[in-house]
mmCIF file of C-alpha atoms in Angstrom:
data_model
loop_
_atom_site.group_PDB
_atom_site.id
_atom_site.type_symbol
_atom_site.label_atom_id
_atom_site.label_comp_id
_atom_site.label_asym_id
_atom_site.label_seq_id
_atom_site.Cartn_x
_atom_site.Cartn_y
_atom_site.Cartn_z
ATOM 1 C CA MET N 1 116.121 111.804 62.878
ATOM 2 C CA GLY N 2 115.459 109.335 65.674
ATOM 3 C CA PRO N 3 115.032 110.061 69.372
ATOM 4 C CA HIS N 4 117.938 110.919 71.665
ATOM 5 C CA PRO N 5 119.918 107.751 72.604
ATOM 6 C CA ALA N 6 118.748 108.014 76.224
ATOM 7 C CA VAL N 7 115.107 108.210 75.147
ATOM 8 C CA ALA N 8 115.595 105.318 72.722
ATOM 9 C CA ALA N 9 117.152 103.216 75.508
ATOM 10 C CA ILE N 10 114.299 103.702 77.980
ATOM 11 C CA ARG N 11 111.663 103.079 75.308
ATOM 12 C CA LEU N 12 113.335 99.869 74.198
ATOM 13 C CA ALA N 13 113.507 98.624 77.802
ATOM 14 C CA VAL N 14 109.807 99.304 78.331
ATOM 15 C CA ARG N 15 108.832 97.841 74.946
ATOM 16 C CA ARG N 16 110.537 94.558 75.844
ATOM 17 C CA VAL N 17 108.687 94.320 79.149
ATOM 18 C CA LEU N 18 105.330 95.126 77.533
ATOM 19 C CA HIS N 19 105.957 92.440 74.911
ATOM 20 C CA ASP N 20 106.648 89.987 77.754
ATOM 21 C CA ILE N 21 103.354 90.926 79.429
ATOM 22 C CA LEU N 22 101.403 90.468 76.189
ATOM 23 C CA THR N 23 103.083 87.130 75.502
ATOM 24 C CA GLU N 24 102.252 85.878 78.994
ATOM 25 C CA GLN N 25 98.643 87.014 78.722
ATOM 26 C CA THR N 26 98.220 85.364 75.312
ATOM 27 C CA ALA N 27 99.615 82.111 76.713
ATOM 28 C CA GLU N 28 97.130 82.184 79.612
ATOM 29 C CA ARG N 29 94.075 83.131 77.509
ATOM 30 C CA PRO N 30 91.904 80.291 76.128
ATOM 31 C CA ARG N 31 92.783 79.859 72.454
ATOM 32 C CA GLU N 32 89.187 80.187 71.206
ATOM 33 C CA HIS N 33 88.955 83.723 72.618
ATOM 34 C CA VAL N 34 91.781 85.026 70.435
ATOM 35 C CA THR N 35 90.902 86.181 66.939
ATOM 36 C CA VAL N 36 93.873 85.515 64.695
ATOM 37 C CA GLY N 37 94.925 88.613 62.782
ATOM 38 C CA SER N 38 92.749 91.015 64.769
ATOM 39 C CA PRO N 39 94.322 94.401 65.457
ATOM 40 C CA PRO N 40 95.539 94.977 69.034
ATOM 41 C CA HIS N 41 92.645 97.298 69.981
ATOM 42 C CA GLU N 42 90.081 94.597 69.081
ATOM 43 C CA ARG N 43 91.635 91.850 71.142
ATOM 44 C CA PRO N 44 89.687 90.977 74.296
ATOM 45 C CA SER N 45 90.784 92.039 77.756
ATOM 46 C CA ALA N 46 93.600 94.403 76.789
ATOM 47 C CA PRO N 47 95.893 94.540 79.834
ATOM 48 C CA LEU N 48 96.206 97.624 82.021
ATOM 49 C CA VAL N 49 99.788 98.432 83.001
ATOM 50 C CA LEU N 50 100.478 101.023 85.694
ATOM 51 C CA VAL N 51 103.656 102.960 86.408
ATOM 52 C CA ALA N 52 104.542 103.770 90.014
ATOM 53 C CA CYS N 53 105.792 107.345 89.836
ATOM 54 C CA SER N 54 107.289 109.530 92.562
ATOM 55 C CA GLY N 55 107.998 112.417 90.223
ATOM 56 C CA GLY N 56 111.737 111.682 90.295
ATOM 57 C CA ALA N 57 113.836 111.296 87.152
ATOM 58 C CA ASP N 58 113.791 107.484 87.079
ATOM 59 C CA SER N 59 110.027 107.064 87.384
ATOM 60 C CA MET N 60 109.197 110.080 85.175
ATOM 61 C CA ALA N 61 111.391 108.630 82.427
ATOM 62 C CA LEU N 62 109.603 105.309 82.901
ATOM 63 C CA ALA N 63 106.182 106.985 82.730
ATOM 64 C CA SER N 64 107.091 108.776 79.512
ATOM 65 C CA ALA N 65 108.295 105.555 77.891
ATOM 66 C CA LEU N 66 105.166 103.675 78.967
ATOM 67 C CA ALA N 67 102.919 106.430 77.593
ATOM 68 C CA PHE N 68 104.785 106.255 74.261
ATOM 69 C CA GLU N 69 104.990 102.472 73.859
ATOM 70 C CA ALA N 70 101.736 101.126 75.362
ATOM 71 C CA PRO N 71 99.275 102.528 72.767
ATOM 72 C CA LYS N 72 101.312 100.996 69.932
ATOM 73 C CA LEU N 73 100.737 97.552 71.482
ATOM 74 C CA GLY N 74 97.083 98.005 72.391
ATOM 75 C CA ILE N 75 97.891 98.207 76.096
ATOM 76 C CA SER N 76 96.106 100.556 78.497
ATOM 77 C CA ALA N 77 98.563 102.615 80.534
ATOM 78 C CA GLY N 78 97.937 104.366 83.836
ATOM 79 C CA GLY N 79 99.882 105.689 86.795
ATOM 80 C CA ILE N 80 99.960 105.668 90.583
ATOM 81 C CA THR N 81 101.813 108.053 92.867
ATOM 82 C CA VAL N 82 102.072 107.331 96.586
ATOM 83 C CA ASP N 83 101.985 110.200 99.081
ATOM 84 C CA HIS N 84 103.938 108.985 102.116
ATOM 85 C CA GLY N 85 103.086 112.130 104.088
ATOM 86 C CA LEU N 86 106.655 112.381 105.389
ATOM 87 C CA GLN N 87 107.299 115.978 104.279
ATOM 88 C CA PRO N 88 105.295 119.220 104.397
ATOM 89 C CA GLY N 89 103.420 119.737 101.146
ATOM 90 C CA SER N 90 103.697 116.116 100.073
ATOM 91 C CA ASP N 91 99.995 116.116 99.103
ATOM 92 C CA LEU N 92 100.536 119.067 96.752
ATOM 93 C CA ARG N 93 103.528 117.348 95.206
ATOM 94 C CA ALA N 94 101.493 114.190 94.659
ATOM 95 C CA ALA N 95 98.807 116.269 92.936
ATOM 96 C CA GLU N 96 101.489 117.738 90.637
ATOM 97 C CA VAL N 97 102.703 114.249 89.728
ATOM 98 C CA VAL N 98 99.131 113.201 88.893
ATOM 99 C CA LEU N 99 98.839 116.219 86.583
ATOM 100 C CA ARG N 100 102.142 115.396 84.854
ATOM 101 C CA LEU N 101 101.136 111.780 84.296
ATOM 102 C CA ARG N 102 97.815 112.835 82.791
ATOM 103 C CA GLU N 103 99.630 115.284 80.525
ATOM 104 C CA LEU N 104 101.654 112.323 79.230
ATOM 105 C CA GLY N 105 98.362 110.676 78.269
ATOM 106 C CA LEU N 106 98.172 108.095 81.053
ATOM 107 C CA ASP N 107 94.711 107.067 82.280
ATOM 108 C CA PRO N 108 93.690 106.098 84.920
ATOM 109 C CA VAL N 109 95.979 108.083 87.224
ATOM 110 C CA GLU N 110 95.618 108.111 91.006
ATOM 111 C CA SER N 111 97.330 109.540 94.064
ATOM 112 C CA VAL N 112 97.201 107.328 97.153
ATOM 113 C CA ALA N 113 98.002 108.643 100.631
ATOM 114 C CA VAL N 114 99.526 106.190 103.119
ATOM 115 C CA THR N 115 100.483 106.192 106.773
ATOM 116 C CA VAL N 116 104.079 105.092 107.323
ATOM 117 C CA GLY N 117 104.666 103.022 110.448
ATOM 118 C CA ARG N 118 107.923 102.455 112.316
ATOM 119 C CA ASP N 119 108.588 98.730 111.998
ATOM 120 C CA GLY N 120 112.049 97.919 110.642
ATOM 121 C CA GLY N 121 113.211 101.538 110.443
ATOM 122 C CA PRO N 122 111.980 104.479 108.339
ATOM 123 C CA GLU N 123 113.140 103.195 104.962
ATOM 124 C CA ALA N 124 111.616 99.728 105.393
ATOM 125 C CA ALA N 125 108.385 101.146 106.843
ATOM 126 C CA ALA N 126 107.957 103.532 103.904
ATOM 127 C CA ARG N 127 108.644 100.703 101.469
ATOM 128 C CA ASP N 128 106.090 98.407 103.140
ATOM 129 C CA ALA N 129 103.423 101.135 103.077
ATOM 130 C CA ARG N 130 104.187 101.931 99.442
ATOM 131 C CA TYR N 131 103.917 98.335 98.211
ATOM 132 C CA ALA N 132 100.710 97.751 100.182
ATOM 133 C CA ALA N 133 99.209 100.816 98.489
ATOM 134 C CA LEU N 134 100.397 99.718 95.040
ATOM 135 C CA ASP N 135 98.980 96.215 95.553
ATOM 136 C CA ALA N 136 95.625 97.659 96.606
ATOM 137 C CA ALA N 137 95.562 100.029 93.615
ATOM 138 C CA ALA N 138 96.385 97.215 91.166
ATOM 139 C CA ASP N 139 93.582 95.074 92.596
ATOM 140 C CA ARG N 140 91.107 97.967 92.530
ATOM 141 C CA LEU N 141 91.908 98.960 88.951
ATOM 142 C CA GLY N 142 92.379 95.440 87.613
ATOM 143 C CA ALA N 143 95.977 96.089 86.531
ATOM 144 C CA THR N 144 98.034 93.262 85.052
ATOM 145 C CA ALA N 145 101.384 94.783 86.055
ATOM 146 C CA ILE N 146 103.046 97.721 87.769
ATOM 147 C CA LEU N 147 106.287 99.115 86.376
ATOM 148 C CA LEU N 148 108.923 100.298 88.861
ATOM 149 C CA GLY N 149 111.754 102.681 87.974
ATOM 150 C CA HIS N 150 114.650 100.991 89.793
ATOM 151 C CA THR N 151 117.871 101.469 87.826
ATOM 152 C CA ARG N 152 121.210 99.679 87.645
ATOM 153 C CA ASP N 153 122.505 102.123 90.284
ATOM 154 C CA ASP N 154 119.686 101.139 92.655
ATOM 155 C CA GLN N 155 120.567 97.503 92.038
ATOM 156 C CA ALA N 156 124.230 98.107 92.912
ATOM 157 C CA GLU N 157 123.215 99.822 96.161
ATOM 158 C CA THR N 158 120.909 96.922 97.030
ATOM 159 C CA VAL N 159 123.726 94.407 96.506
ATOM 160 C CA LEU N 160 126.048 96.364 98.813
ATOM 161 C CA LEU N 161 123.348 96.615 101.490
ATOM 162 C CA GLY N 162 122.842 92.844 101.234
ATOM 163 C CA LEU N 163 126.581 92.279 101.515
ATOM 164 C CA ALA N 164 126.668 94.365 104.691
ATOM 165 C CA ARG N 165 123.896 92.236 106.222
ATOM 166 C CA GLY N 166 125.939 89.068 105.647
ATOM 167 C CA SER N 167 122.823 86.996 105.064
ATOM 168 C CA GLY N 168 123.909 84.862 102.135
ATOM 169 C CA ILE N 169 123.762 84.717 98.375
ATOM 170 C CA ARG N 170 120.049 85.537 98.149
ATOM 171 C CA SER N 171 120.695 88.946 99.700
ATOM 172 C CA LEU N 172 123.335 89.599 97.014
ATOM 173 C CA SER N 173 120.864 88.900 94.216
ATOM 174 C CA GLY N 174 119.331 92.342 94.534
ATOM 175 C CA MET N 175 115.962 93.166 93.030
ATOM 176 C CA ALA N 176 114.292 90.810 90.577
ATOM 177 C CA ALA N 177 113.220 92.023 87.144
ATOM 178 C CA VAL N 178 109.884 90.303 87.855
ATOM 179 C CA SER N 179 108.495 89.952 91.384
ATOM 180 C CA GLY N 180 105.328 90.064 93.443
ATOM 181 C CA ALA N 181 102.216 87.912 93.326
ATOM 182 C CA GLY N 182 101.761 86.589 89.801
ATOM 183 C CA GLY N 183 104.751 88.593 88.580
ATOM 184 C CA ARG N 184 102.904 91.861 89.197
ATOM 185 C CA TYR N 185 105.988 94.065 89.576
ATOM 186 C CA ARG N 186 108.281 94.671 86.599
ATOM 187 C CA ARG N 187 111.565 96.596 86.633
ATOM 188 C CA PRO N 188 112.491 97.504 83.041
ATOM 189 C CA PHE N 189 115.462 99.741 83.989
ATOM 190 C CA LEU N 190 117.690 97.315 85.923
ATOM 191 C CA HIS N 191 120.198 97.441 83.050
ATOM 192 C CA ILE N 192 119.942 101.224 82.584
ATOM 193 C CA ASP N 193 121.949 103.666 84.683
ATOM 194 C CA ARG N 194 120.438 106.560 86.593
ATOM 195 C CA GLN N 195 122.145 109.136 84.377
ATOM 196 C CA THR N 196 120.445 107.755 81.253
ATOM 197 C CA ALA N 197 117.020 108.150 82.871
ATOM 198 C CA ARG N 198 117.834 111.733 83.876
ATOM 199 C CA LYS N 199 119.062 112.546 80.356
ATOM 200 C CA ALA N 200 115.844 111.138 78.920
ATOM 201 C CA CYS N 201 113.843 113.523 81.121
ATOM 202 C CA MET N 202 116.002 116.517 80.156
ATOM 203 C CA THR N 203 115.751 115.723 76.448
ATOM 204 C CA GLN N 204 111.947 115.509 76.659
ATOM 205 C CA SER N 205 111.704 118.602 78.922
ATOM 206 C CA LEU N 206 110.013 116.539 81.637
ATOM 207 C CA PRO N 207 109.890 118.265 85.034
ATOM 208 C CA VAL N 208 111.654 116.245 87.714
ATOM 209 C CA TRP N 209 111.373 116.363 91.505
ATOM 210 C CA ASP N 210 114.450 115.423 93.532
ATOM 211 C CA ASP N 211 113.395 113.853 96.831
ATOM 212 C CA PRO N 212 115.445 115.427 99.679
ATOM 213 C CA HIS N 213 115.445 112.009 101.400
ATOM 214 C CA ASN N 214 117.761 110.824 98.627
ATOM 215 C CA THR N 215 120.480 113.179 99.896
ATOM 216 C CA ASP N 216 119.688 112.961 103.628
ATOM 217 C CA PRO N 217 122.636 111.310 105.450
ATOM 218 C CA ALA N 218 120.197 109.982 108.055
ATOM 219 C CA TYR N 219 119.217 107.302 105.555
ATOM 220 C CA THR N 220 121.534 104.354 104.955
ATOM 221 C CA ARG N 221 120.896 104.162 101.214
ATOM 222 C CA SER N 222 121.549 107.894 100.856
ATOM 223 C CA ARG N 223 124.934 107.573 102.578
ATOM 224 C CA LEU N 224 125.793 104.625 100.376
ATOM 225 C CA ARG N 225 124.803 106.553 97.242
ATOM 226 C CA HIS N 226 126.696 109.749 98.007
ATOM 227 C CA GLU N 227 129.626 108.460 100.070
ATOM 228 C CA GLY N 228 130.027 104.690 99.801
ATOM 229 C CA LEU N 229 129.781 104.067 96.061
ATOM 230 C CA PRO N 230 131.888 107.124 95.104
ATOM 231 C CA ALA N 231 134.581 105.916 97.526
ATOM 232 C CA LEU N 232 134.507 102.448 95.944
ATOM 233 C CA GLU N 233 134.786 103.933 92.462
ATOM 234 C CA LYS N 234 137.694 106.079 93.585
ATOM 235 C CA ALA N 235 139.496 103.051 95.016
ATOM 236 C CA LEU N 236 138.583 100.482 92.350
ATOM 237 C CA GLY N 237 137.911 102.572 89.271
ATOM 238 C CA LYS N 238 134.815 103.084 87.171
ATOM 239 C CA GLY N 239 132.632 100.085 86.395
ATOM 240 C CA VAL N 240 131.845 99.189 90.027
ATOM 241 C CA VAL N 241 128.094 99.787 89.572
ATOM 242 C CA GLU N 242 127.949 97.650 86.447
ATOM 243 C CA ALA N 243 129.946 94.870 88.126
ATOM 244 C CA LEU N 244 127.685 94.881 91.195
ATOM 245 C CA ALA N 245 124.589 94.677 89.002
ATOM 246 C CA ARG N 246 126.139 91.737 87.163
ATOM 247 C CA THR N 247 126.892 90.116 90.532
ATOM 248 C CA ALA N 248 123.207 90.470 91.404
ATOM 249 C CA GLN N 249 122.119 88.541 88.320
ATOM 250 C CA LEU N 250 124.703 85.792 88.783
ATOM 251 C CA SER N 251 123.806 85.473 92.468
ATOM 252 C CA ARG N 252 120.105 85.274 91.622
ATOM 253 C CA ASP N 253 120.733 82.472 89.129
ATOM 254 C CA ASP N 254 122.787 80.538 91.707
ATOM 255 C CA ALA N 255 120.238 81.110 94.491
ATOM 256 C CA ASP N 256 117.377 79.964 92.239
ATOM 257 C CA ALA N 257 119.276 76.795 91.367
ATOM 258 C CA LEU N 258 119.994 76.023 95.034
ATOM 259 C CA ASP N 259 116.351 76.675 95.951
ATOM 260 C CA ALA N 260 115.251 74.208 93.270
ATOM 261 C CA TRP N 261 117.760 71.615 94.511
ATOM 262 C CA ALA N 262 116.510 72.043 98.079
ATOM 263 C CA SER N 263 112.884 71.619 96.963
ATOM 264 C CA GLN N 264 113.735 68.369 95.211
ATOM 265 C CA ALA N 265 115.897 67.066 98.069
ATOM 266 C CA GLU N 266 113.429 67.793 100.863
ATOM 267 C CA ALA N 267 111.194 64.785 100.222
ATOM 268 C CA SER N 268 114.195 62.424 100.306
ATOM 269 C CA VAL N 269 115.299 63.523 103.812
ATOM 270 C CA ARG N 270 111.924 63.028 105.522
ATOM 271 C CA ASP N 271 110.871 59.723 107.096
ATOM 272 C CA ALA N 272 107.452 58.099 106.728
ATOM 273 C CA SER N 273 105.981 60.379 109.418
ATOM 274 C CA GLY N 274 107.356 63.497 107.748
ATOM 275 C CA LEU N 275 110.164 64.215 110.224
ATOM 276 C CA LEU N 276 113.587 65.299 108.975
ATOM 277 C CA GLU N 277 116.269 62.619 109.247
ATOM 278 C CA CYS N 278 119.522 64.073 110.553
ATOM 279 C CA ALA N 279 121.850 61.580 108.835
ATOM 280 C CA LYS N 280 120.316 62.285 105.430
ATOM 281 C CA LEU N 281 120.449 66.049 106.051
ATOM 282 C CA TYR N 282 124.122 65.744 107.047
ATOM 283 C CA ALA N 283 124.916 64.190 103.655
ATOM 284 C CA LEU N 284 123.603 67.224 101.756
ATOM 285 C CA PRO N 285 125.739 70.263 100.845
ATOM 286 C CA PRO N 286 125.394 72.977 103.541
ATOM 287 C CA ALA N 287 123.719 75.456 101.162
ATOM 288 C CA VAL N 288 121.001 72.931 100.300
ATOM 289 C CA ARG N 289 120.579 71.663 103.867
ATOM 290 C CA ARG N 290 120.175 75.154 105.327
ATOM 291 C CA ARG N 291 117.519 76.014 102.772
ATOM 292 C CA ILE N 292 115.532 72.954 103.851
ATOM 293 C CA LEU N 293 115.922 73.949 107.515
ATOM 294 C CA ARG N 294 114.818 77.507 106.827
ATOM 295 C CA ARG N 295 111.745 76.346 104.937
ATOM 296 C CA ALA N 296 110.847 73.918 107.731
ATOM 297 C CA ALA N 297 111.130 76.693 110.334
ATOM 298 C CA ILE N 298 108.875 78.989 108.292
ATOM 299 C CA GLU N 299 106.320 76.203 107.801
ATOM 300 C CA ALA N 300 106.316 75.703 111.587
ATOM 301 C CA GLY N 301 105.393 79.364 112.074
ATOM 302 C CA ALA N 302 108.654 81.331 112.211
ATOM 303 C CA PRO N 303 108.204 84.719 110.459
ATOM 304 C CA ALA N 304 110.468 84.799 107.395
ATOM 305 C CA GLY N 305 111.467 88.417 108.003
ATOM 306 C CA SER N 306 112.709 87.629 111.518
ATOM 307 C CA LEU N 307 114.551 84.445 110.644
ATOM 308 C CA PHE N 308 118.225 85.300 110.162
ATOM 309 C CA ALA N 309 121.281 83.318 109.088
ATOM 310 C CA ARG N 310 122.444 82.953 112.706
ATOM 311 C CA HIS N 311 119.167 81.183 113.609
ATOM 312 C CA ILE N 312 119.576 78.658 110.805
ATOM 313 C CA GLU N 313 123.240 78.129 111.724
ATOM 314 C CA GLU N 314 122.214 77.216 115.283
ATOM 315 C CA VAL N 315 119.678 74.684 113.998
ATOM 316 C CA ASP N 316 122.267 73.361 111.551
ATOM 317 C CA ARG N 317 124.616 72.604 114.462
ATOM 318 C CA LEU N 318 122.027 70.138 115.764
ATOM 319 C CA ILE N 319 122.943 68.118 112.660
ATOM 320 C CA THR N 320 126.618 68.885 112.047
ATOM 321 C CA GLY N 321 127.845 69.517 115.593
ATOM 322 C CA TRP N 322 125.625 67.293 117.713
ATOM 323 C CA ARG N 323 126.831 67.114 121.338
ATOM 324 C CA GLY N 324 123.539 66.507 123.083
ATOM 325 C CA GLN N 325 122.645 70.210 123.189
ATOM 326 C CA GLY N 326 119.124 71.349 124.054
ATOM 327 C CA ALA N 327 116.369 72.868 121.963
ATOM 328 C CA ILE N 328 116.926 75.979 119.838
ATOM 329 C CA ASN N 329 114.401 78.795 120.240
ATOM 330 C CA LEU N 330 113.473 80.502 116.974
ATOM 331 C CA PRO N 331 111.330 83.578 116.230
ATOM 332 C CA GLY N 332 107.567 83.040 116.340
ATOM 333 C CA LYS N 333 107.827 80.741 119.372
ATOM 334 C CA VAL N 334 109.149 77.948 117.169
ATOM 335 C CA VAL N 335 111.436 75.349 118.732
ATOM 336 C CA ALA N 336 113.937 73.069 116.973
ATOM 337 C CA GLN N 337 115.357 70.015 118.710
ATOM 338 C CA ARG N 338 116.969 66.686 117.879
ATOM 339 C CA GLN N 339 115.145 63.562 118.996
ATOM 340 C CA GLY N 340 116.398 60.061 118.207
ATOM 341 C CA GLY N 341 118.135 60.955 114.974
ATOM 342 C CA ARG N 342 115.224 63.108 113.827
ATOM 343 C CA LEU N 343 114.991 66.903 113.723
ATOM 344 C CA VAL N 344 111.717 68.208 115.145
ATOM 345 C CA ILE N 345 110.750 71.792 114.369
ATOM 346 C CA ARG N 346 107.407 72.920 115.803
ATOM 347 C CA GLN N 347 105.576 75.599 117.747
ATOM 348 C CA GLY N 348 106.808 75.552 121.354
#
C-alpha cells in the first residue's frame, strides 16, 4: 500500500525540484568530472539542499518530503530555522524545530537568531531579516538551494496584496517558483494547497506549531487569510484560490515577456551619447516604455523599493504629455527632465 495521497503529493513536488537542481548542476559541471554510470553517492560535489522550517505545517511537510527524497538522489539535505525573537520563548521553539528536523534525518541543521528592524512595517522587516539570515546560512554551509514552504494559498494571498497595491502586472505575478541569486530559493508547493500540507503532517504524526501571528488581525496577511479570502469564496464560490494562483503564473509569463521586449528595445531608443530619445520612446507601447524608464531611474540611483508606479507615470508624462513642465524629483535624489527632445535621468 502506497503513502497517503497528501504525502505522495508533497513528495512528488519535492522530487521534481530536486531533479531540476541535479539537472542544472550536471549542466554546469565540466563534462570530464562526471563519471558515466557512477552511482549518485560517488558523483563529485553532491549538492546540499536546505529547507527553511518554522515548525508550521507547510514547512514541516516540506522538511519531511526533503528528508525522504534527497537520499534517494544522492543529495545532502539539511535545515535552517530562523528565530525572529518576536515572541516570548521563541528561542525554545527554535530549539524544538532543530530537534524535529534532526529526527527526520536532516544534517546539518541550524537555528539562527535575527534582530527584526522596523523598515517597511513588521511583516516586511521580519521577511527581510529572515532572507538575510537564510542567505548567510546558505553561503556558510555551501548550500546549492533552499526550499521554502509557500503553498498555493500563500500565492493567492500574495496576488491579492499586489492587486491592492495597484502597482502593475509584476505585482500580480506573486512568488516565483525559482528566485534569489543563482536561483537559490525554490518553492515546490506553489501548486499544493495548505490543507494538503497539513494532512501530510497529520498522516505522518509530525508535530506542528501554529504561529499566533498567522491569526493576529494586526497583520494584513492574517486579515486577508481569515476574513478577505473567505469572503471572496462566499461571494464567488470555491476555486478562488486556484484561480488567483493561475493568475499569478499567467501574469508572470506576461511580465517576463514585456521585460524581455523592453531590454531589446532600450538600445534602439538611445542616441549616440546614450540619452533616451523622446520621440522613439513615444512610439513604444506604454508597458514597454515604462519599463525602460524604470530601469533608467534605477541605474541613475533611485532605490527600486522606493520607486512606485506614480513616479514612473510622472516621468512618462514628460514624453506623452509634454507641456514644458519642469524636472521630476524621484527617490534617491534622482531627477528626470526633458532637454531638447532627449530625456535626461541623473542624480540631482
